[in-house]
Amino acid sequence: MGGLKKVIEYDYDDFTFDSFEEDGFFEDEYDYEDGYDYDATLFESEYNYNLSAKFDDLDIPPGVEAPLPWLQKTAAEMSNKTKPIMIVDDKVDEKYNAFKQFDTVDCHSDHYYSKPELRRVQVVKKPSKDWAKRIQHEWKVLEKDLPDTIFVRAYEDRMDLLRAVIMGPAGTPYHDGLFFFDIYFPPQYPNTPPLVSYRSGGLRLNPNLYACGKVCLSLLNTWSGSGCEKWNPSNSTMLQVLVSIQALVLNAKPYFNEPGYANSANTPSGEKRSLTYNEDTFLLSCRTMLYSLRNPPKHFENFVAGHFRKYGHNVLVACKAYLDGAQVGCLVGNGVQDVDEGDKSCSLKFKTSLKRLFEELLMEFTVKGADCDKFLSEKAKSAAAATRATTDTTLRL
């Protein structure tokens, strides 16, 4: 389903307008000064059983099971295993590499605005020809000018909908992550900006991205701004919105995105709080990775699997670096640190939470076929050493 051929001819008489009260801003209070409140039990989730089942079918190094509760099996369970050995889909890379940056698809059932009347927004049923032509123009711009790290899907039978995924930029606490947005063009477009909902999975990992999905951005008229910062019907584009989210929202120091905190930038106290915020943000970004792996949006299943198969190793390398004390966000690719060697930062709370997340990421990435051999081997050696130590202690008693 490629290209724009199926959208050029459109029967404008098939539409009528239904008006609904415009939705107001979401209320989502949050005290950034105190950081995020983590519940450790969230990591002991129902996914443990599913991970265990997945690893029944994978050939992993002996000893890896020992330290992981979800891989511990009884002898009876192991002897009764009748499942065939799982072969990781050898077409994952092929499908991922063939994934177009812009394309048209059909089913929109899981889109946030699939039924806009439920979101209390105006429904597009009889748009003007100018509306349709403008959106067709937006499609062409997206198809031509999208940067390499943003991918978009339009819907053949719903010109009012788009879905985009933005890759987290290197050098930020969002690196290697995937961030999905559902977009709706209201009937007044482009006189009013598009509506954008962030697929958060219930997590708020940025002052501008609310857990409820609200995106705070001047360009969307959901935040204050002036001049070119605000939506301009003549000049502003959907491409501009997506690039702005990637560059201005998913940045290296999101703590200072919050008004009131911007004035503390480049001060010792402000930078310290920013580092702590980045640690919390990376933890939430890791949880977002797990959410996307387990709940990939429709039409992006192959992209999510291929992305983390390709970048999973880099994520694990980063986790190890951060556990060793490197500042979150200092990695610019392949484990290279863009920070002074003596400039270390890693809180105990962060380490404790990241260790748990590392185990879950390692398991999910391994299932997806990412290069995890080094980390699995290290875990096997560590488990073997722990077993020997326990045995020696027992013998001495």
mmCIF file of N, CA, C and O in Angstrom, residues 3-10 12 104 132 136 139 154-156 159:
data_model
loop_
_atom_site.group_PDB
_atom_site.id
_atom_site.type_symbol
_atom_site.label_atom_id
_atom_site.label_comp_id
_atom_site.label_asym_id
_atom_site.label_seq_id
_atom_site.Cartn_x
_atom_site.Cartn_y
_atom_site.Cartn_z
ATOM 1 N N GLY A 3 2.672 4.939 -1.412
ATOM 2 C CA GLY A 3 2.539 6.179 -2.158
ATOM 3 C C GLY A 3 1.263 6.939 -1.884
ATOM 4 O O GLY A 3 0.549 6.702 -0.939
ATOM 5 N N LEU A 4 0.956 7.846 -2.802
ATOM 6 C CA LEU A 4 -0.168 8.743 -2.623
ATOM 7 C C LEU A 4 -1.278 8.520 -3.635
ATOM 8 O O LEU A 4 -2.251 9.249 -3.668
ATOM 9 N N LYS A 5 -1.134 7.498 -4.465
ATOM 10 C CA LYS A 5 -2.051 7.344 -5.595
ATOM 11 C C LYS A 5 -3.502 7.231 -5.148
ATOM 12 O O LYS A 5 -4.402 7.733 -5.804
ATOM 13 N N LYS A 6 -3.746 6.569 -3.998
ATOM 14 C CA LYS A 6 -5.117 6.298 -3.600
ATOM 15 C C LYS A 6 -5.792 7.471 -2.901
ATOM 16 O O LYS A 6 -6.938 7.364 -2.498
ATOM 17 N N VAL A 7 -5.113 8.581 -2.743
ATOM 18 C CA VAL A 7 -5.719 9.669 -1.998
ATOM 19 C C VAL A 7 -5.998 10.887 -2.867
ATOM 20 O O VAL A 7 -6.578 11.851 -2.403
ATOM 21 N N ILE A 8 -5.572 10.859 -4.101
ATOM 22 C CA ILE A 8 -5.742 12.031 -4.950
ATOM 23 C C ILE A 8 -7.203 12.235 -5.310
ATOM 24 O O ILE A 8 -7.721 13.335 -5.293
ATOM 25 N N GLU A 9 -7.921 11.147 -5.589
ATOM 26 C CA GLU A 9 -9.330 11.254 -5.920
ATOM 27 C C GLU A 9 -10.146 11.020 -4.666
ATOM 28 O O GLU A 9 -10.037 9.983 -4.027
ATOM 29 N N TYR A 10 -10.969 11.983 -4.298
ATOM 30 C CA TYR A 10 -11.731 11.870 -3.060
ATOM 31 C C TYR A 10 -13.145 12.394 -3.279
ATOM 32 O O TYR A 10 -13.334 13.442 -3.898
ATOM 33 N N TYR A 12 -15.874 14.262 -2.034
ATOM 34 C CA TYR A 12 -16.131 15.191 -0.944
ATOM 35 C C TYR A 12 -17.596 15.175 -0.506
ATOM 36 O O TYR A 12 -17.920 15.636 0.586
ATOM 37 N N THR A 104 0.783 4.564 3.266
ATOM 38 C CA THR A 104 -0.630 4.549 3.607
ATOM 39 C C THR A 104 -1.041 3.146 4.016
ATOM 40 O O THR A 104 -0.553 2.153 3.461
ATOM 41 N N ALA A 132 -9.008 18.948 2.149
ATOM 42 C CA ALA A 132 -8.446 17.730 1.580
ATOM 43 C C ALA A 132 -7.143 18.012 0.821
ATOM 44 O O ALA A 132 -6.168 17.267 0.941
ATOM 45 N N GLN A 136 -3.437 16.511 1.605
ATOM 46 C CA GLN A 136 -2.670 15.833 0.551
ATOM 47 C C GLN A 136 -1.298 16.487 0.402
ATOM 48 O O GLN A 136 -0.290 15.789 0.208
ATOM 49 N N TRP A 139 0.867 15.262 3.205
ATOM 50 C CA TRP A 139 1.349 13.908 2.926
ATOM 51 C C TRP A 139 2.567 13.951 2.016
ATOM 52 O O TRP A 139 3.552 13.241 2.248
ATOM 53 N N ALA A 154 -0.264 7.142 7.129
ATOM 54 C CA ALA A 154 -1.552 7.777 6.873
ATOM 55 C C ALA A 154 -2.572 6.678 6.588
ATOM 56 O O ALA A 154 -2.200 5.528 6.331
ATOM 57 N N TYR A 155 -3.842 7.027 6.612
ATOM 58 C CA TYR A 155 -4.913 6.035 6.469
ATOM 59 C C TYR A 155 -5.717 6.309 5.207
ATOM 60 O O TYR A 155 -6.221 7.421 4.998
ATOM 61 N N GLU A 156 -5.839 5.283 4.376
ATOM 62 C CA GLU A 156 -6.454 5.430 3.069
ATOM 63 C C GLU A 156 -7.888 5.946 3.141
ATOM 64 O O GLU A 156 -8.311 6.752 2.315
ATOM 65 N N MET A 159 -8.555 10.439 5.906
ATOM 66 C CA MET A 159 -7.545 11.467 5.674
ATOM 67 C C MET A 159 -7.292 12.316 6.910
ATOM 68 O O MET A 159 -6.282 13.018 6.998
#
